[in-house]
XYZ file of N, CA, C and O in Angstrom:
680
model
N 0.816 -1.248 0.118
C 0.134 0.036 -0.065
C 0.808 1.254 -0.014
O 0.626 2.196 -0.690
N 1.948 1.232 0.662
C 2.864 2.380 0.812
C 3.278 2.920 -0.589
O 3.437 3.984 -1.011
N 3.673 1.738 -1.429
C 4.235 2.211 -2.685
C 3.177 2.804 -3.366
O 3.280 3.676 -4.269
N 1.931 2.212 -3.375
C 0.855 2.933 -4.161
C 0.635 4.326 -3.664
O 0.340 5.286 -4.432
N 0.636 4.622 -2.375
C 0.624 5.946 -1.785
C 1.658 6.889 -2.444
O 1.414 8.046 -2.808
N 2.932 6.285 -2.531
C 3.946 7.258 -3.123
C 3.689 7.501 -4.538
O 3.794 8.518 -4.882
N 3.178 6.575 -5.258
C 2.888 6.747 -6.596
C 1.673 7.807 -6.774
O 1.639 8.850 -7.625
N 0.578 7.566 -6.121
C -0.640 8.480 -5.899
C -0.276 9.798 -5.582
O -0.752 10.844 -6.056
N 0.568 10.010 -4.475
C 0.896 11.209 -3.985
C 1.767 12.093 -5.014
O 1.527 13.186 -5.307
N 2.597 11.459 -5.725
C 3.423 12.165 -6.885
C 2.401 12.607 -7.858
O 2.658 13.655 -8.391
N 1.627 11.710 -8.382
C 0.599 12.068 -9.199
C -0.272 13.218 -8.852
O -0.566 14.188 -9.557
N -0.662 13.118 -7.544
C -1.535 14.240 -6.924
C -0.738 15.599 -6.995
O -1.264 16.694 -7.291
N 0.522 15.498 -6.604
C 1.290 16.657 -6.661
C 1.380 17.404 -7.928
O 1.763 18.563 -8.059
N 1.353 16.377 -9.032
C 1.329 17.115 -10.443
C -0.090 17.435 -10.837
O -0.168 17.981 -11.901
N -0.975 17.389 -9.876
C -2.294 17.921 -10.298
C -3.431 16.948 -10.634
O -4.453 17.405 -11.126
N -2.997 15.656 -10.482
C -3.979 14.590 -10.905
C -5.033 14.485 -9.828
O -4.737 13.862 -8.584
N -6.043 15.054 -10.024
C -7.311 14.998 -8.892
C -7.810 13.541 -8.708
O -8.152 13.214 -7.602
N -7.719 12.641 -9.669
C -8.237 11.311 -9.587
C -7.148 10.545 -8.579
O -7.617 9.729 -7.757
N -5.944 10.722 -8.773
C -4.978 10.309 -7.809
C -5.272 10.596 -6.328
O -5.207 9.811 -5.396
N -5.524 11.939 -6.253
C -5.700 12.472 -4.869
C -7.100 11.993 -4.338
O -7.157 11.574 -3.082
N -8.023 11.739 -5.158
C -9.252 11.123 -4.684
C -9.025 9.832 -4.193
O -9.588 9.322 -3.067
N -8.231 8.970 -4.878
C -7.962 7.642 -4.351
C -7.132 7.777 -2.826
O -7.513 6.915 -2.147
N -6.187 8.635 -2.766
C -5.723 8.927 -1.479
C -6.621 9.252 -0.416
O -6.541 8.608 0.705
N -7.654 10.100 -0.554
C -8.625 10.467 0.175
C -9.412 9.333 0.637
O -9.602 9.020 1.793
N -9.853 8.562 -0.456
C -10.574 7.303 -0.121
C -9.917 6.301 0.769
O -10.498 5.673 1.605
N -8.678 6.217 0.523
C -7.843 5.143 1.272
C -7.752 5.655 2.838
O -7.613 4.807 3.629
N -7.602 6.988 2.952
C -7.169 7.459 4.423
C -8.203 8.164 5.123
O -8.127 8.591 6.203
N -9.521 8.437 4.487
C -10.376 9.309 5.045
C -11.066 8.672 6.272
O -11.173 9.470 7.280
N -11.285 7.524 6.253
C -11.979 6.998 7.497
C -11.128 7.164 8.726
O -11.469 7.379 9.825
N -9.739 6.835 8.637
C -8.921 6.860 9.674
C -8.685 8.429 10.162
O -8.840 8.659 11.448
N -8.658 9.294 9.229
C -8.517 10.807 9.659
C -9.686 11.277 10.351
O -9.787 11.748 11.334
N -10.909 10.936 9.696
C -12.331 11.256 10.356
C -12.435 10.712 11.709
O -12.814 11.251 12.628
N -12.099 9.445 11.932
C -12.273 8.634 13.165
C -11.345 9.460 14.129
O -11.758 9.703 15.403
N -10.091 9.753 13.877
C -9.235 10.395 14.729
C -9.735 11.838 15.240
O -9.847 12.152 16.350
N -10.244 12.538 14.222
C -10.756 13.908 14.530
C -12.164 13.891 15.444
O -12.252 14.628 16.234
N -12.830 12.844 15.140
C -14.126 12.665 15.763
C -13.898 12.415 17.230
O -14.461 13.028 18.095
N -12.817 11.476 17.458
C -12.496 11.199 18.968
C -11.898 12.450 19.557
O -12.082 12.587 20.707
N -10.927 13.085 18.881
C -10.273 14.083 19.366
C -11.180 15.354 19.746
O -11.075 15.874 20.791
N -12.184 15.528 18.831
C -13.129 16.808 19.088
C -14.351 16.277 19.780
O -15.160 17.076 20.026
N -14.398 15.025 20.103
C -15.544 14.395 20.626
C -16.850 14.628 19.787
O -17.981 15.038 20.293
N -16.673 14.549 18.501
C -17.663 14.844 17.628
C -18.149 16.307 17.111
O -18.873 16.369 16.081
N -17.565 17.197 17.802
C -17.971 18.468 17.435
C -17.194 19.101 16.293
O -15.952 19.192 16.473
N -17.956 19.284 15.199
C -17.480 19.968 13.988
C -16.347 19.063 13.405
O -15.493 19.564 12.530
N -16.271 17.827 13.632
C -15.117 16.895 13.116
C -15.359 16.655 11.633
O -14.377 16.712 10.965
N -16.543 16.636 11.239
C -16.756 16.584 9.669
C -16.080 17.742 8.921
O -15.415 17.736 7.944
N -16.386 19.021 9.314
C -15.808 20.345 8.747
C -14.263 20.247 8.916
O -13.643 20.493 8.042
N -13.769 19.830 10.006
C -12.375 19.782 10.275
C -11.758 18.689 9.330
O -10.735 19.007 8.755
N -12.430 17.622 9.093
C -11.863 16.677 8.114
C -11.808 17.137 6.820
O -10.861 16.956 6.056
N -12.910 17.838 6.389
C -12.953 18.444 5.040
C -11.718 19.491 4.827
O -11.035 19.367 3.836
N -11.418 20.166 5.903
C -10.435 21.127 5.945
C -9.239 20.512 5.718
O -8.171 20.969 5.058
N -8.921 19.374 6.403
C -7.587 18.512 6.433
C -7.321 18.315 4.806
O -6.176 18.461 4.286
N -8.310 17.600 4.233
C -8.195 17.215 2.876
C -8.117 18.506 1.855
O -7.203 18.352 0.858
N -8.741 19.381 2.077
C -8.485 20.662 1.218
C -7.069 21.157 1.397
O -6.259 21.447 0.369
N -6.448 21.042 2.612
C -5.046 21.435 2.892
C -4.135 20.452 2.142
O -3.165 20.823 1.544
N -4.480 19.288 2.257
C -3.638 18.116 1.775
C -3.532 18.375 0.216
O -2.513 18.064 -0.414
N -4.663 18.750 -0.418
C -4.645 18.902 -1.866
C -3.715 20.085 -2.145
O -2.891 20.108 -3.048
N -3.993 21.173 -1.376
C -3.183 22.480 -1.637
C -1.718 22.211 -1.441
O -0.916 22.851 -2.129
N -1.293 21.358 -0.586
C 0.028 21.186 -0.225
C 0.632 19.847 -0.639
O 1.490 19.334 -0.303
N -0.205 19.306 -1.610
C 0.137 17.899 -2.301
C 1.721 17.925 -2.688
O 2.267 16.824 -2.394
N 2.384 18.819 -3.120
C 3.701 18.871 -3.403
C 4.672 18.851 -2.344
O 5.890 18.542 -2.397
N 4.258 19.061 -1.094
C 5.039 19.132 0.042
C 5.440 17.798 0.772
O 6.297 17.781 1.500
N 4.633 16.664 0.523
C 4.850 15.498 1.017
C 6.054 14.825 0.352
O 6.237 14.742 -0.785
N 7.145 14.688 1.091
C 8.327 14.142 0.542
C 8.553 12.506 0.699
O 9.630 12.100 0.157
N 7.649 11.883 1.169
C 7.757 10.312 1.231
C 8.729 9.877 2.369
O 9.046 8.693 2.417
N 9.124 10.629 3.302
C 10.020 10.295 4.388
C 9.268 9.667 5.442
O 9.947 9.005 6.468
N 7.852 9.547 5.423
C 7.045 8.936 6.454
C 5.906 8.320 5.667
O 5.803 8.627 4.426
N 4.856 7.863 6.251
C 3.768 7.385 5.573
C 2.986 8.588 5.332
O 2.897 9.635 5.842
N 2.166 8.373 4.163
C 1.218 9.492 3.639
C 0.097 9.602 4.700
O -0.391 10.762 5.111
N -0.353 8.443 5.307
C -1.339 8.538 6.498
C -0.884 9.400 7.640
O -1.576 10.218 8.156
N 0.417 9.179 8.019
C 0.933 10.128 9.114
C 1.078 11.462 8.736
O 0.753 12.372 9.593
N 1.397 11.755 7.399
C 1.406 13.213 6.980
C 0.115 13.824 7.112
O -0.182 14.900 7.597
N -1.003 13.082 6.668
C -2.497 13.494 6.972
C -2.707 13.734 8.302
O -3.526 14.700 8.699
N -2.376 12.781 9.159
C -2.790 12.896 10.616
C -1.947 14.169 11.202
O -2.579 14.724 12.113
N -0.893 14.436 10.621
C -0.166 15.649 11.060
C -0.965 16.925 10.617
O -1.098 17.961 11.601
N -1.386 16.877 9.657
C -2.317 18.051 9.148
C -3.586 18.064 9.881
O -3.998 19.018 10.338
N -4.075 16.902 10.267
C -5.272 16.765 11.066
C -5.069 17.338 12.554
O -5.819 18.096 13.043
N -3.959 16.818 13.058
C -3.541 17.462 14.344
C -3.425 18.949 14.364
O -3.872 19.825 15.194
N -2.595 19.538 13.411
C -2.502 21.004 13.445
C -3.681 21.663 13.008
O -4.100 22.898 13.639
N -4.545 21.134 12.311
C -5.880 21.688 11.936
C -6.728 21.775 13.351
O -7.483 22.732 13.545
N -6.846 20.655 14.045
C -7.509 20.685 15.304
C -7.019 21.596 16.152
O -7.711 22.399 16.857
N -5.681 21.858 16.410
C -5.019 22.702 17.213
C -5.394 24.296 16.908
O -5.894 25.079 17.641
N -5.522 24.545 15.570
C -5.801 25.800 15.075
C -7.403 26.192 15.561
O -7.537 27.189 15.894
N -8.117 25.060 15.052
C -9.670 25.345 15.472
C -9.929 25.489 16.870
O -10.594 26.265 17.426
N -9.176 24.413 17.598
C -9.344 24.632 19.101
C -9.036 25.979 19.702
O -9.588 26.462 20.492
N -7.893 26.375 19.267
C -7.351 27.828 19.644
C -8.275 28.959 19.325
O -8.633 29.848 20.133
N -8.774 28.893 18.154
C -9.770 29.790 17.622
C -10.949 29.765 18.469
O -11.562 30.809 18.799
N -11.493 28.578 18.721
C -12.754 28.388 19.550
C -12.553 28.944 20.944
O -13.480 29.614 21.470
N -11.435 28.611 21.507
C -11.147 29.033 22.748
C -10.969 30.751 23.039
O -11.598 31.144 23.726
N -10.446 31.279 21.959
C -10.479 32.690 21.953
C -11.823 33.186 21.688
O -12.240 34.180 22.373
N -12.616 32.592 20.810
C -13.996 33.131 20.599
C -14.914 33.127 21.697
O -15.599 33.931 22.047
N -14.723 32.015 22.620
C -15.653 31.788 23.646
C -14.948 32.196 24.955
O -15.655 31.935 25.948
N -13.792 32.445 24.929
C -13.154 32.876 26.271
C -12.900 31.763 27.239
O -12.971 31.897 28.342
N -12.846 30.458 26.574
C -12.668 29.345 27.495
C -11.247 28.979 27.665
O -10.308 29.418 26.766
N -10.757 28.215 28.700
C -9.591 27.862 28.801
C -9.171 26.746 27.908
O -10.091 26.396 27.209
N -7.994 26.023 27.888
C -7.659 25.263 27.002
C -8.271 23.774 27.421
O -8.004 22.783 26.639
N -9.034 23.667 28.247
C -9.845 22.293 28.565
C -11.244 22.358 27.878
O -12.092 21.636 28.568
N -11.341 22.967 26.819
C -12.581 22.857 26.043
C -12.954 21.483 25.688
O -12.086 20.586 25.678
N -14.111 21.386 24.923
C -14.589 20.164 24.510
C -14.691 19.212 25.374
O -14.378 17.964 25.363
N -15.348 19.382 26.551
C -15.744 18.340 27.524
C -16.972 17.795 27.143
O -17.716 18.290 26.178
N -17.135 16.508 27.625
C -18.296 15.766 27.165
C -19.697 16.518 27.539
O -19.912 17.140 28.548
N -20.569 16.468 26.480
C -21.722 17.205 26.766
C -22.643 16.336 27.605
O -22.572 15.155 27.762
N -23.541 17.056 28.419
C -24.290 16.489 29.483
C -25.427 15.674 28.828
O -25.934 14.660 29.441
N -25.846 15.909 27.700
C -26.804 15.226 27.043
C -26.280 14.129 26.233
O -27.233 13.369 25.597
N -25.134 13.628 26.151
C -24.618 12.542 25.435
C -25.027 11.362 26.188
O -24.983 11.362 27.359
N -25.531 10.235 25.539
C -25.913 8.995 26.124
C -24.792 8.007 26.086
O -24.240 7.678 25.046
N -24.300 7.532 27.204
C -23.110 6.496 27.235
C -23.772 5.276 26.532
O -24.926 4.972 26.711
N -22.828 4.388 25.972
C -23.175 3.094 25.422
C -23.580 2.218 26.610
O -22.845 1.955 27.652
N -24.866 1.802 26.546
C -25.358 0.858 27.801
C -24.751 -0.373 27.895
O -24.602 -0.958 28.896
N -23.927 -0.842 26.781
C -23.314 -2.067 26.722
C -21.891 -1.938 27.171
O -21.111 -3.157 27.348
N -21.385 -0.768 27.403
C -20.170 -0.596 27.761
C -19.967 -0.193 29.260
O -20.487 0.648 29.690
N -19.077 -0.969 29.954
C -18.878 -0.717 31.391
C -17.989 0.395 31.456
O -18.067 1.141 32.441
N -17.006 0.672 30.699
C -16.114 1.590 30.811
C -16.423 2.882 29.796
O -16.571 2.520 28.607
N -16.454 3.922 30.273
C -16.893 5.089 29.511
C -15.432 5.743 28.802
O -14.901 6.740 29.566
N -14.954 5.314 27.865
C -13.604 5.819 27.341
C -13.711 7.234 26.952
O -12.861 8.056 27.003
N -14.938 7.650 26.288
C -15.082 9.031 25.988
C -14.929 9.918 27.018
O -14.335 10.971 27.110
N -15.431 9.574 28.436
C -15.375 10.556 29.417
C -13.979 10.522 29.986
O -13.266 11.563 30.314
N -13.272 9.443 29.857
C -11.918 9.413 30.271
C -11.123 10.279 29.449
O -10.083 10.995 29.883
N -11.257 10.153 28.007
C -10.557 11.034 27.184
C -10.831 12.443 27.371
O -10.041 13.240 27.069
N -12.040 12.670 27.662
C -12.407 14.190 27.881
C -11.805 14.728 29.085
O -11.411 15.971 29.038
N -11.274 14.021 29.904
C -10.430 14.382 31.122
C -9.066 14.778 30.796
O -8.383 15.176 31.719
N -8.542 14.468 29.629
C -7.409 14.765 29.124
C -7.186 16.117 28.632
O -8.188 16.572 27.926
N -6.059 16.916 28.586
C -5.991 18.092 27.978
C -5.628 17.803 26.481
O -5.414 16.616 25.952
N -5.585 18.628 25.629
C -5.692 18.454 24.049
C -4.374 17.735 23.641
O -4.437 16.701 22.769
N -3.264 17.994 24.198
C -1.898 17.155 23.758
C -2.096 15.702 24.186
O -1.672 14.823 23.624
N -2.576 15.711 25.487
C -2.639 14.165 25.948
C -3.541 13.311 25.136
O -3.355 12.235 24.935
N -4.710 14.094 24.955
C -5.738 13.425 24.100
C -5.138 13.034 22.751
O -5.398 11.830 22.218
N -4.534 13.998 22.163
C -4.005 13.697 20.737
C -3.010 12.543 20.686
O -3.062 11.679 19.947
N -2.085 12.634 21.710
C -1.065 11.599 21.810
C -1.600 10.251 22.281
O -1.171 9.208 21.699
N -2.554 10.236 23.191
C -3.246 8.986 23.544
C -3.937 8.351 22.312
O -3.797 6.965 21.918
N -4.575 9.228 21.615
C -5.465 8.729 20.412
C -4.381 8.148 19.280
O -4.719 7.075 18.721
N -3.433 8.987 19.084
C -2.493 8.439 18.058
C -1.794 7.177 18.385
O -1.774 6.252 17.613
N -1.402 7.108 19.675
C -0.605 5.767 20.023
C -1.433 4.707 20.438
O -1.303 3.547 19.926
N -2.760 4.799 21.256
C -3.361 3.654 21.659
C -4.573 3.364 20.678
O -4.754 2.235 20.582
N -5.129 4.434 20.269
C -6.179 3.987 19.201
C -5.789 3.800 17.733
O -6.362 2.968 17.031
N -4.904 4.572 17.387
C -4.530 4.555 15.997
C -3.351 3.699 15.651
O -3.081 3.333 14.516
N -2.582 3.323 16.721
C -1.450 2.287 16.580
C -0.194 3.031 15.975
O 0.686 2.194 15.708
N 0.027 4.258 16.101
C 1.242 4.972 15.682
C 2.294 4.661 16.826
O 2.024 4.596 17.997
N 3.543 4.393 16.321
C 4.578 4.258 17.287
C 4.822 5.676 18.061
O 4.360 6.683 17.516
N 5.612 5.671 19.011
C 5.936 6.835 19.702
C 6.577 7.937 18.821
O 6.340 9.168 18.773
N 7.526 7.337 17.992
C 8.293 8.198 17.084
C 7.400 8.854 15.988
O 7.562 9.865 15.715
N 6.500 7.925 15.478
C 5.528 8.480 14.513
C 4.580 9.565 15.156
O 4.308 10.666 14.405
N 4.079 9.309 16.363
C 3.208 10.232 17.074
C 3.902 11.491 17.278
O 3.396 12.674 17.156
N 5.220 11.438 17.668
C 5.931 12.581 17.929
C 6.239 13.488 16.745
O 6.042 14.690 16.673
N 6.385 12.695 15.515
C 6.508 13.471 14.251
C 5.213 14.277 13.858
O 5.165 15.289 13.385
N 4.120 13.416 14.019
C 2.711 14.055 13.631
C 2.602 15.330 14.489
O 2.074 16.334 13.935
N 2.861 15.127 15.784
C 2.501 16.268 16.609
C 3.595 17.400 16.651
O 3.482 18.496 17.292
N 4.872 17.072 15.943
C 5.829 17.873 15.952
C 6.491 18.430 17.331
O 6.547 19.485 17.592
N 6.564 17.439 18.097
C 7.332 17.457 19.418
C 8.332 16.438 19.456
O 8.416 15.457 18.840
N 9.393 16.709 20.383
C 10.402 15.825 20.584
C 9.800 14.421 21.114
O 8.958 14.392 21.817
N 10.493 13.388 20.786
C 10.137 12.017 21.129
C 10.172 11.877 22.790
O 8.987 11.382 23.166
N 10.957 12.439 23.481
C 11.012 12.456 24.997
C 9.812 13.069 25.548
O 9.131 12.681 26.343
N 9.371 14.175 24.845
C 8.122 14.988 25.340
C 7.125 14.132 25.061
O 6.148 13.982 25.866
N 6.991 13.506 23.833
C 5.812 12.688 23.694
C 5.700 11.474 24.587
O 4.428 11.207 25.219
N 6.785 11.031 25.121
C 6.692 9.858 25.923
C 6.278 10.333 27.309
O 5.497 9.581 27.999
N 6.681 11.471 27.734
C 6.178 12.045 28.876
C 4.654 12.334 28.875
O 3.875 12.098 29.884
N 4.229 12.922 27.752
C 2.677 13.107 27.618
C 1.886 11.785 27.636
O 0.968 11.694 28.310
N 2.526 10.788 26.987
C 1.790 9.532 26.866
C 1.790 8.813 28.275
O 0.638 8.245 28.858
N 2.843 9.044 29.163
C 2.857 8.413 30.558
C 1.919 9.156 31.470
O 1.148 8.420 32.217
N 1.731 10.549 31.232
C 0.797 11.247 32.025
C -0.703 10.980 31.523
O -1.548 10.711 32.530
N -0.957 10.696 30.251
C -2.201 10.472 29.683
C -2.669 9.181 30.253
O -3.742 8.836 30.512
N -1.640 8.035 30.191
C -2.001 6.708 30.609
C -2.377 6.704 32.109
O -3.360 6.004 32.431
N -1.706 7.501 32.862
C -1.963 7.421 34.233
C -3.277 8.164 34.546
O -4.110 7.479 35.332
N -3.673 9.068 33.672
C -4.877 9.736 33.994
C -5.993 8.779 33.515
O -7.046 8.789 34.121
N -5.695 8.213 32.337
C -6.865 7.235 31.905
C -7.050 6.116 32.925
O -8.315 5.780 33.040
N -6.048 5.646 33.250
C -6.109 4.596 34.373
C -6.882 4.930 35.529
O -7.938 4.299 35.945
N -6.707 6.103 36.102
C -7.395 6.625 37.351
C -8.785 6.836 36.984
O -9.554 6.549 37.693
N -8.956 7.372 35.677
C -10.499 7.734 35.304
C -11.221 6.413 35.178
O -12.375 6.315 35.504
N -10.648 5.408 34.641
C -11.262 4.149 34.129
C -11.526 3.497 35.514
O -12.524 2.555 35.522
N -10.666 3.508 36.552
C -10.855 2.927 37.767
C -11.922 3.369 38.532
O -12.474 2.648 39.296
N -12.215 4.610 38.481
C -13.251 5.405 39.313
C -14.598 5.021 38.585
O -15.532 4.505 38.573
């Protein structure tokens, strides 16, 4: 699949919209799922659309030194941060926005409310936890996506894991 991504990305960078459409179809579900969990469903579709518009506009900037999916996840992460900061400024909220809404109904078949546990994490912890635990990225890949040093990511992951364990035990 990676070789196909390289070929498609090169063609997309040359303006081939069909090649880019194939890349979107291949990676859209994962990007949308990540953003949906990260934002807890708030405006995640709009944000995903923005990610793919940016990816098309920046198609020539992917150099192939990592996975194409990882490159898209980095765009998704930075788009989330930008939207989150703008929302925080607009509403005068602190950086712990996007708490779980009171009217959300938990899955009755689930004993553990992972969404609530994730809501207790700050944006960096939630992003790192989703990338490593839910999406399966290595620490090195997640650090690259989030544009932070590997040691910093490992610290964030350790803190997030501890908070998640505490939240899920309660």
